[in-house]
PDB file of C-alpha atoms and ligand atoms in Angstrom:
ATOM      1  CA  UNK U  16     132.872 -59.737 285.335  1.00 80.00           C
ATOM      2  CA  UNK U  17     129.972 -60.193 287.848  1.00 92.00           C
ATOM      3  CA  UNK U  18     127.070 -58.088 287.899  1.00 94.00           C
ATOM      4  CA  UNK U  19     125.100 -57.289 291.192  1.00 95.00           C
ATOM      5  CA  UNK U  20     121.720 -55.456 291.599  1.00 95.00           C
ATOM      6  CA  UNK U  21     123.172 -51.828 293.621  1.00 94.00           C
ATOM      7  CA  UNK U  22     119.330 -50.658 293.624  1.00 94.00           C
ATOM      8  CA  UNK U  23     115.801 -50.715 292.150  1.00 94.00           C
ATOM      9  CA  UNK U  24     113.630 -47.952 291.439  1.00 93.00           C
ATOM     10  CA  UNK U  25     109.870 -47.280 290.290  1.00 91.00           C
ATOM     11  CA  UNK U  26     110.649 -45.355 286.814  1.00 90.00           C
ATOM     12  CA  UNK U  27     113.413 -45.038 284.600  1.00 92.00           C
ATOM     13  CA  UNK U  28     114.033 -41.274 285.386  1.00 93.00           C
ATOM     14  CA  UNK U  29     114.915 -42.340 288.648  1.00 93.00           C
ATOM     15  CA  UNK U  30     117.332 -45.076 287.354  1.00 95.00           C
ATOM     16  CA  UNK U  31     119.024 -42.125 285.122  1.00 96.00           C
ATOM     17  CA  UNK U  32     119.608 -39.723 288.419  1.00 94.00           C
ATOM     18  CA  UNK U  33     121.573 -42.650 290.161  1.00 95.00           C
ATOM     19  CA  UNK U  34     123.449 -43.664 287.254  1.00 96.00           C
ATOM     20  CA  UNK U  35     124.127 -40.045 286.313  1.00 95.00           C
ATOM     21  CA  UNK U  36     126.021 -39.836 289.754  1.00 93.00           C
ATOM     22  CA  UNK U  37     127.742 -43.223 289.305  1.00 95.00           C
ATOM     23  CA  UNK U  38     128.865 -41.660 286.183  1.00 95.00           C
ATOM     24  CA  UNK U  39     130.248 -38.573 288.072  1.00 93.00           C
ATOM     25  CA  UNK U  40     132.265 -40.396 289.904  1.00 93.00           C
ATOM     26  CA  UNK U  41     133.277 -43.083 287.368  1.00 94.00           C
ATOM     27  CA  UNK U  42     132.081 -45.878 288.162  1.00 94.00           C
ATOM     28  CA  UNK U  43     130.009 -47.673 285.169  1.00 95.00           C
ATOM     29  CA  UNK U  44     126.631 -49.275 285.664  1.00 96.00           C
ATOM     30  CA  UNK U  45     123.803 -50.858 283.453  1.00 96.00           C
ATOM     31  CA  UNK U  46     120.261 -50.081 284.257  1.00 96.00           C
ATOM     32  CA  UNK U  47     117.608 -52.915 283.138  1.00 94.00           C
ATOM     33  CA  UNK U  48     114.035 -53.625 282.507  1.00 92.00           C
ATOM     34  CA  UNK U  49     113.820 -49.757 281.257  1.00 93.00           C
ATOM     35  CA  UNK U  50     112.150 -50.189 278.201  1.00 93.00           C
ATOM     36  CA  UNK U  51     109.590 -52.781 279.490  1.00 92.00           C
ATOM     37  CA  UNK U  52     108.966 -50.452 282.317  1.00 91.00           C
ATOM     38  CA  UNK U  53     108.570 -47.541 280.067  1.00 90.00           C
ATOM     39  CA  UNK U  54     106.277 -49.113 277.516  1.00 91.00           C
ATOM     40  CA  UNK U  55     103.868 -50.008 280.609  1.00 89.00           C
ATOM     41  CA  UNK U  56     104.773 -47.765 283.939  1.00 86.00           C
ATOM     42  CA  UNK U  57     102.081 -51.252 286.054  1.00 87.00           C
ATOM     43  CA  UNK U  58     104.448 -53.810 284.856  1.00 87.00           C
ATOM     44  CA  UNK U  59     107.189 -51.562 287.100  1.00 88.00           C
ATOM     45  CA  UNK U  60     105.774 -53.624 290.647  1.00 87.00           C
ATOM     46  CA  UNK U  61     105.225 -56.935 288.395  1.00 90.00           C
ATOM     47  CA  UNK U  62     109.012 -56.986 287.397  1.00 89.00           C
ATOM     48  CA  UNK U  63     110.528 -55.542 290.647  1.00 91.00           C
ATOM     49  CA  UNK U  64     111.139 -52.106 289.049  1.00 92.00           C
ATOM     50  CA  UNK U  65     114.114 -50.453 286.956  1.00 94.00           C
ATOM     51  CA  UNK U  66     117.011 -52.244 288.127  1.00 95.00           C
ATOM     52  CA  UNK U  67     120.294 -50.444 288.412  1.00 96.00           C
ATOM     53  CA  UNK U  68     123.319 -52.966 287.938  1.00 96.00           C
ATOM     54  CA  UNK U  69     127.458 -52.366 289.051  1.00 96.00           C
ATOM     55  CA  UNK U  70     130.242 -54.978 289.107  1.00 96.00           C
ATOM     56  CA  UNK U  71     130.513 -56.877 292.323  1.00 95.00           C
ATOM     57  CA  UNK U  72     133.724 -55.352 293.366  1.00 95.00           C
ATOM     58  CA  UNK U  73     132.184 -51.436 292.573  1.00 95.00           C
ATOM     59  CA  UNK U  74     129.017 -52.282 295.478  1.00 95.00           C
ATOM     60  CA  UNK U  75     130.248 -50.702 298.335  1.00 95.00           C
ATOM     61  CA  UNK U  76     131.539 -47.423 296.611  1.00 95.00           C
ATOM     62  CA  UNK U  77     128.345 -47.449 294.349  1.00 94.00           C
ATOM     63  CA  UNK U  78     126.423 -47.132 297.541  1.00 94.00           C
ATOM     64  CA  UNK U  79     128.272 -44.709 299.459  1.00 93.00           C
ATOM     65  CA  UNK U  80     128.117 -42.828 296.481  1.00 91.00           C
ATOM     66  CA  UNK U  81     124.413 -42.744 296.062  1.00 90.00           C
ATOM     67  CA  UNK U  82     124.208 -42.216 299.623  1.00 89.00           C
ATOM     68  CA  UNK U  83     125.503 -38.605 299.277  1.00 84.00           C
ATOM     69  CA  UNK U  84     123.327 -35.970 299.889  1.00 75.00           C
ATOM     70  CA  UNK U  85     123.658 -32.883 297.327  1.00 71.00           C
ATOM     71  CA  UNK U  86     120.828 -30.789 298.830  1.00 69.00           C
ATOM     72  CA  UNK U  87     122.737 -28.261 300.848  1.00 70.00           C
ATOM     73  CA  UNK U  88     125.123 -27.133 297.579  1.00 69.00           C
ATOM     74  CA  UNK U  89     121.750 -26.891 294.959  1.00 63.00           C
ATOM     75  CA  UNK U  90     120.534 -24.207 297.883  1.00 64.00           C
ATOM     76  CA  UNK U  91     124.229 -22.483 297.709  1.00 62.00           C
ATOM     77  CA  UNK U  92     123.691 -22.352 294.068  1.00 62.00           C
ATOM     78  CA  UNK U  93     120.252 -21.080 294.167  1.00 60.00           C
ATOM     79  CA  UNK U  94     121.254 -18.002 296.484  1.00 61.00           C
ATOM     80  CA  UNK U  95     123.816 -17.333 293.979  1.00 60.00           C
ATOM     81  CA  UNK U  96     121.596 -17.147 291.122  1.00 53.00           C
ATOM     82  CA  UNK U  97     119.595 -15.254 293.142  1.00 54.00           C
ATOM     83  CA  UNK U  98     122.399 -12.672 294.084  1.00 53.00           C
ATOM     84  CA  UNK U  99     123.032 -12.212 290.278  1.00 50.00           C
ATOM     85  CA  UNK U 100     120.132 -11.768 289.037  1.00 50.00           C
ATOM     86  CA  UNK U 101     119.493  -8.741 291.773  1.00 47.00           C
ATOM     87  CA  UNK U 102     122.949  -7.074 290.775  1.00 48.00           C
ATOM     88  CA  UNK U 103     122.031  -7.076 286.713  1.00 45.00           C
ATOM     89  CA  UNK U 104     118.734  -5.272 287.792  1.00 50.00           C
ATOM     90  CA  UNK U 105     118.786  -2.423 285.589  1.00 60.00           C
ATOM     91  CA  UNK U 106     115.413  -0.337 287.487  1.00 71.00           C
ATOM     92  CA  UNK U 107     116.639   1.159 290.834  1.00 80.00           C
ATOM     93  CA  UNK U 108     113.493   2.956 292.840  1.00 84.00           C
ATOM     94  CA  UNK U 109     114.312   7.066 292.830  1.00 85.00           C
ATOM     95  CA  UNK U 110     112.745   7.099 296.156  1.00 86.00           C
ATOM     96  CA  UNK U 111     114.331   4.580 298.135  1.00 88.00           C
ATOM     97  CA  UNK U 112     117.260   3.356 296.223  1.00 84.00           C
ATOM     98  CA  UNK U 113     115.272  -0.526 296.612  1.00 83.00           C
ATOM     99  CA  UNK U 114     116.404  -2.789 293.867  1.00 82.00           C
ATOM    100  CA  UNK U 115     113.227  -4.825 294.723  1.00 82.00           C
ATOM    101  CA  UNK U 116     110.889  -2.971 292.002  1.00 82.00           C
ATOM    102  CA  UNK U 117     108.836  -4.144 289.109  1.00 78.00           C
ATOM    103  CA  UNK U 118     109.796  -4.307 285.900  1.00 69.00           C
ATOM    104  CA  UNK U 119     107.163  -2.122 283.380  1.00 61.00           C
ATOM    105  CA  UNK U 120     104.749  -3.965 282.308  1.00 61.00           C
ATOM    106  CA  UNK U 121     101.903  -3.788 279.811  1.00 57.00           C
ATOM    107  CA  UNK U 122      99.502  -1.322 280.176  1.00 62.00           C
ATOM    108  CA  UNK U 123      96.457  -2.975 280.994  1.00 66.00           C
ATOM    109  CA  UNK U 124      93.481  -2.246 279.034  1.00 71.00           C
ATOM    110  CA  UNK U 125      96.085  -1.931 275.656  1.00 70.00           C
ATOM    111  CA  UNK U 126      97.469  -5.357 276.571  1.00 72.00           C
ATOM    112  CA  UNK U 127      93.544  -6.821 277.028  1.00 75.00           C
ATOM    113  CA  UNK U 128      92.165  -5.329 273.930  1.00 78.00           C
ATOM    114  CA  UNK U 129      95.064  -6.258 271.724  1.00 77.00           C
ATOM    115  CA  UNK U 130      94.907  -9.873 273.288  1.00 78.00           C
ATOM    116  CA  UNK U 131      90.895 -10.014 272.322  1.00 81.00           C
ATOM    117  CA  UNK U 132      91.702  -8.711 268.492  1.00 82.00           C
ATOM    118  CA  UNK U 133      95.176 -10.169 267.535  1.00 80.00           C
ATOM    119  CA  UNK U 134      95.334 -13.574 270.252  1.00 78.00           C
ATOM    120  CA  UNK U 135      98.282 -12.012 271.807  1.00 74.00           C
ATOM    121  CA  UNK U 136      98.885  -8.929 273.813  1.00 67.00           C
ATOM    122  CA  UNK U 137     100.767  -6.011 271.308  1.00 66.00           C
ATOM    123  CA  UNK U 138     103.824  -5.226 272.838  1.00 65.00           C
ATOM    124  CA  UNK U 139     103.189  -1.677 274.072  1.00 62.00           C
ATOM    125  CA  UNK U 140     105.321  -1.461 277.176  1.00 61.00           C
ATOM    126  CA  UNK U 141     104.034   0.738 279.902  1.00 62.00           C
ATOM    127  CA  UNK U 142     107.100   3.225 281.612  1.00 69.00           C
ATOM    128  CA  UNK U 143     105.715   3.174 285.242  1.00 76.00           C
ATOM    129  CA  UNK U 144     107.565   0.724 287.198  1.00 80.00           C
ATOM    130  CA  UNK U 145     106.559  -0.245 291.018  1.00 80.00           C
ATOM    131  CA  UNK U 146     109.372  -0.522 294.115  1.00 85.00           C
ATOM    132  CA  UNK U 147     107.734  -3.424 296.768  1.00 84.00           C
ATOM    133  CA  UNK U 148     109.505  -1.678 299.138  1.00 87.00           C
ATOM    134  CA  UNK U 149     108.164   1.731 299.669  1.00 89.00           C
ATOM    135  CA  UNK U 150     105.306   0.984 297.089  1.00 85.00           C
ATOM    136  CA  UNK U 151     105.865   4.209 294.723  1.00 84.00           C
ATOM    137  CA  UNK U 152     105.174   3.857 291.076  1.00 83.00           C
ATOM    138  CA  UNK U 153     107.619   5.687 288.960  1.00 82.00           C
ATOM    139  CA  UNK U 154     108.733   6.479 285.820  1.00 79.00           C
ATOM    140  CA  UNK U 155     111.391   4.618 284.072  1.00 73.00           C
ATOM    141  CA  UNK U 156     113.990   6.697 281.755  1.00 63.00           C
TER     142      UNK U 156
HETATM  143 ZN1   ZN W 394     111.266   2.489 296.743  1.00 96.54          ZN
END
């Protein structure tokens, strides 16, 4: 069983991302120095950083694998959340039909005076909502 350094980074967060995605795929690695590094973050440059350790004959795979770039599937995700949360919308604009509309909120002065007397605004919930889209308040049933 040989050991060989795959890569070296400047905090152990960093370490845990790469060896989370070694994991993924199943390949087993060792990450060193941590705890030094984490006790002091300046002894990171003295001892060459957090060092991220595969066996010799994992290398090439390891670094293909860390090579991958996820970016473009977290933004697929992120339009999906966003789709979601538009459909479970409960408030639909009267006027224009615009999902895009506040949600009530807490009527202002009530939500300011109850902050100043109690340290946190009493929950009396206003039933005007706003659409950003054709910028009509209206009242929520
Ligand atoms: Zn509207």
């Amino acid at each position: 069983m040989n050991l060989v350094e795959l890569a070296t980074f400047m905090y152990p967060h960093e370490a845990h991302l790469a060896k989370g995605k070694l994991d993924a795929h199943g390949i087993e690695s060792i990450i060193l120095d941590e705890l030094t590094i984490q006790t002091n973050n300046f002894y990171s440059n003295a001892l060459g950083g957090v060092k991220l350790h595969v066996l010799a004959e994992d290398l090439d795979k390891a670094k293909e694998i860390l090579a991958l770039d996820y970016s473009s599937v977290q933004d697929e995700d992120a339009d999906q959340i966003t789709e979601t949360t538009s459909e479970t919308n409960a408030f639909q604009c009267p006027n224009c039909n615009s999902l895009n509309v506040g949600e009530p909120r807490l009527k202002g002065p009530f939500a300011l005076l109850s902050t100043l007397l109690l340290g946190f605004p009493f929950p009396l919930v206003s039933k005007q909502s706003w659409c950003f889209d054709c910028h009509t308040a209206f009242k929520v049933k």
